[in-house]
Amino acid sequence: MRILLYLIAFTISGFCVAQTEIQTADRKYDPNIGAITFHYPGQYFSYPILSLNSDDVLDLNFDDFSEGLRYFSYKVFLCDQDWTPSDIPVLEYLDGYETNEIVENNFSFNTRAQYTTHTLRIPNDNLRLKKSGNYILYVWDDDSQEPVLTRRFFMVENRVLV
């Protein structure tokens, strides 16, 4: 009986340690990540808002100051009005793959600190959004599976012309 209790306690504690709390706010989880921007291309101070069924895109850029090239993946989550993840199935709000890799990166050149700039465009060939609402972009490190950053953005639907 004692061995069974130890096994249960070990399993539960291991699960709790392995899970990192993902927040639905704009957050940076990794200290090696810097210079995060999320905006319309060329409009660095724009809000991250997309119009449904338009050609609007948002660019996510961030610098990784770690040694060597790291690989990152991302997901997009639909949220309720209070930024809690929605219960709506992924297939109802997403057209494409649920999980994707960030493949565009550039190495620093003639700088004192070596870093890699990673770029992601939303929507893209692998991901299209089908519903208006509040969204969270979640990025994580492929090797460690640890979260790197989260960013909020909005998808609006124009229903009335003014």
Tab-separated table of C-alpha atoms in Angstrom:
chain	number	residue	atom	x	y	z
A	1	MET	CA	0.000	0.000	0.000
A	2	ARG	CA	2.834	2.369	0.876
A	3	ILE	CA	4.535	1.726	-2.468
A	4	LEU	CA	1.275	2.468	-4.287
A	5	LEU	CA	0.922	5.795	-2.450
A	6	TYR	CA	4.531	6.731	-3.304
A	7	LEU	CA	3.930	5.930	-6.969
A	8	ILE	CA	0.765	8.038	-7.066
A	9	ALA	CA	2.452	10.976	-5.288
A	10	PHE	CA	5.497	10.765	-7.593
A	11	THR	CA	3.319	10.678	-10.701
A	12	ILE	CA	1.212	13.658	-9.613
A	13	SER	CA	4.218	15.757	-8.561
A	14	GLY	CA	6.034	14.984	-11.825
A	15	PHE	CA	2.993	16.052	-13.820
A	16	CYS	CA	2.679	19.317	-11.898
A	17	VAL	CA	6.353	20.194	-12.386
A	18	ALA	CA	6.358	19.308	-16.094
A	19	GLN	CA	3.406	21.547	-16.914
A	20	THR	CA	4.218	25.237	-17.331
A	21	GLU	CA	1.339	27.613	-16.772
A	22	ILE	CA	0.560	29.274	-20.099
A	23	GLN	CA	-0.884	32.730	-19.620
A	24	THR	CA	-3.255	34.371	-22.057
A	25	ALA	CA	-1.560	37.755	-21.791
A	26	ASP	CA	1.321	39.180	-23.794
A	27	ARG	CA	4.211	37.477	-22.057
A	28	LYS	CA	7.832	36.485	-22.636
A	29	TYR	CA	8.774	33.220	-20.874
A	30	ASP	CA	12.371	32.815	-22.051
A	31	PRO	CA	15.079	35.276	-20.863
A	32	ASN	CA	17.059	34.740	-24.100
A	33	ILE	CA	14.233	36.225	-26.189
A	34	GLY	CA	14.131	39.955	-26.887
A	35	ALA	CA	12.817	42.664	-29.225
A	36	ILE	CA	9.368	41.121	-29.710
A	37	THR	CA	7.135	42.967	-32.173
A	38	PHE	CA	3.700	41.973	-33.490
A	39	HIS	CA	2.212	44.396	-36.027
A	40	TYR	CA	1.160	45.077	-39.616
A	41	PRO	CA	4.141	44.864	-41.976
A	42	GLY	CA	5.993	48.177	-41.891
A	43	GLN	CA	3.663	49.730	-39.304
A	44	TYR	CA	5.577	49.147	-36.086
A	45	PHE	CA	3.095	50.856	-33.741
A	46	SER	CA	-0.087	49.299	-35.133
A	47	TYR	CA	-2.422	47.182	-33.024
A	48	PRO	CA	-2.555	43.456	-33.839
A	49	ILE	CA	-6.004	43.463	-35.456
A	50	LEU	CA	-6.978	41.501	-38.559
A	51	SER	CA	-10.170	41.754	-40.628
A	52	LEU	CA	-11.927	38.518	-41.472
A	53	ASN	CA	-11.868	37.574	-45.187
A	54	SER	CA	-9.318	40.268	-46.042
A	55	ASP	CA	-5.696	40.308	-47.146
A	56	ASP	CA	-4.539	41.712	-43.777
A	57	VAL	CA	-1.485	40.082	-42.218
A	58	LEU	CA	0.455	40.477	-38.986
A	59	ASP	CA	4.190	39.964	-38.574
A	60	LEU	CA	5.676	38.524	-35.404
A	61	ASN	CA	9.406	39.205	-35.027
A	62	PHE	CA	11.604	38.263	-32.100
A	63	ASP	CA	15.315	37.920	-31.420
A	64	ASP	CA	16.868	34.846	-29.826
A	65	PHE	CA	20.163	35.537	-28.032
A	66	SER	CA	20.877	31.845	-27.327
A	67	GLU	CA	23.952	30.204	-28.780
A	68	GLY	CA	23.232	28.446	-32.043
A	69	LEU	CA	20.005	28.136	-33.952
A	70	ARG	CA	16.911	27.070	-32.039
A	71	TYR	CA	13.729	25.881	-33.679
A	72	PHE	CA	10.330	27.192	-32.619
A	73	SER	CA	6.738	26.134	-33.236
A	74	TYR	CA	3.461	27.945	-32.714
A	75	LYS	CA	-0.264	27.481	-32.205
A	76	VAL	CA	-3.184	29.880	-32.318
A	77	PHE	CA	-5.986	29.628	-29.751
A	78	LEU	CA	-9.437	31.213	-29.910
A	79	CYS	CA	-10.418	32.850	-26.607
A	80	ASP	CA	-13.621	34.130	-25.013
A	81	GLN	CA	-14.201	37.815	-24.257
A	82	ASP	CA	-12.295	37.466	-20.947
A	83	TRP	CA	-9.285	35.819	-22.678
A	84	THR	CA	-9.947	32.299	-21.399
A	85	PRO	CA	-9.422	29.590	-24.049
A	86	SER	CA	-12.667	28.845	-25.866
A	87	ASP	CA	-14.359	25.438	-25.938
A	88	ILE	CA	-14.998	25.767	-29.673
A	89	PRO	CA	-13.271	22.946	-31.599
A	90	VAL	CA	-10.145	23.992	-33.494
A	91	LEU	CA	-11.610	22.945	-36.860
A	92	GLU	CA	-14.378	25.545	-36.498
A	93	TYR	CA	-12.032	28.543	-36.252
A	94	LEU	CA	-8.853	27.348	-37.966
A	95	ASP	CA	-8.211	26.289	-41.546
A	96	GLY	CA	-4.868	24.501	-41.851
A	97	TYR	CA	-2.522	22.839	-39.423
A	98	GLU	CA	-3.029	23.273	-35.693
A	99	THR	CA	0.727	23.268	-34.969
A	100	ASN	CA	3.314	24.846	-37.273
A	101	GLU	CA	7.031	25.634	-37.275
A	102	ILE	CA	8.556	29.084	-37.586
A	103	VAL	CA	10.869	28.630	-40.544
A	104	GLU	CA	12.045	32.145	-41.368
A	105	ASN	CA	15.151	33.228	-39.463
A	106	ASN	CA	18.086	35.580	-40.032
A	107	PHE	CA	21.426	35.629	-38.260
A	108	SER	CA	22.894	38.866	-36.930
A	109	PHE	CA	25.669	40.442	-39.002
A	110	ASN	CA	28.417	42.796	-37.778
A	111	THR	CA	26.991	43.016	-34.258
A	112	ARG	CA	28.658	42.632	-30.869
A	113	ALA	CA	26.079	40.137	-29.673
A	114	GLN	CA	25.201	37.163	-31.838
A	115	TYR	CA	21.471	36.561	-32.204
A	116	THR	CA	18.884	35.127	-34.560
A	117	THR	CA	15.775	37.004	-35.666
A	118	HIS	CA	12.727	34.787	-36.188
A	119	THR	CA	9.794	35.991	-38.287
A	120	LEU	CA	6.267	34.645	-38.589
A	121	ARG	CA	3.421	35.983	-40.718
A	122	ILE	CA	-0.205	35.330	-39.701
A	123	PRO	CA	-2.220	34.197	-41.634
A	124	ASN	CA	0.015	32.126	-43.896
A	125	ASP	CA	-0.154	29.086	-46.204
A	126	ASN	CA	-0.378	26.709	-43.226
A	127	LEU	CA	-2.860	28.658	-41.104
A	128	ARG	CA	-6.002	30.660	-41.891
A	129	LEU	CA	-8.537	31.906	-39.349
A	130	LYS	CA	-12.251	31.423	-40.055
A	131	LYS	CA	-13.916	33.184	-37.097
A	132	SER	CA	-13.773	36.631	-35.588
A	133	GLY	CA	-12.739	36.916	-31.960
A	134	ASN	CA	-9.859	37.158	-29.505
A	135	TYR	CA	-6.832	35.004	-30.287
A	136	ILE	CA	-3.627	33.986	-28.540
A	137	LEU	CA	-0.470	33.206	-30.490
A	138	TYR	CA	1.603	30.718	-28.470
A	139	VAL	CA	5.263	30.030	-29.399
A	140	TRP	CA	7.461	27.333	-27.837
A	141	ASP	CA	10.946	25.844	-28.204
A	142	ASP	CA	10.834	22.604	-30.241
A	143	ASP	CA	13.647	20.901	-28.321
A	144	SER	CA	12.711	21.668	-24.721
A	145	GLN	CA	8.946	22.069	-25.336
A	146	GLU	CA	9.130	25.105	-23.014
A	147	PRO	CA	7.007	28.181	-23.788
A	148	VAL	CA	8.803	31.144	-25.330
A	149	LEU	CA	6.119	33.832	-25.715
A	150	THR	CA	2.420	34.536	-26.014
A	151	ARG	CA	0.820	37.426	-27.880
A	152	ARG	CA	-2.799	38.560	-28.097
A	153	PHE	CA	-4.452	39.596	-31.344
A	154	PHE	CA	-7.947	40.225	-32.666
A	155	MET	CA	-9.884	39.090	-35.702
A	156	VAL	CA	-12.751	41.477	-36.498
A	157	GLU	CA	-15.649	40.968	-38.863
A	158	ASN	CA	-17.028	43.968	-40.749
A	159	ARG	CA	-20.794	43.562	-40.808
A	160	VAL	CA	-21.953	47.165	-41.183
A	161	LEU	CA	-20.712	49.851	-43.528
A	162	VAL	CA	-20.671	53.366	-42.118
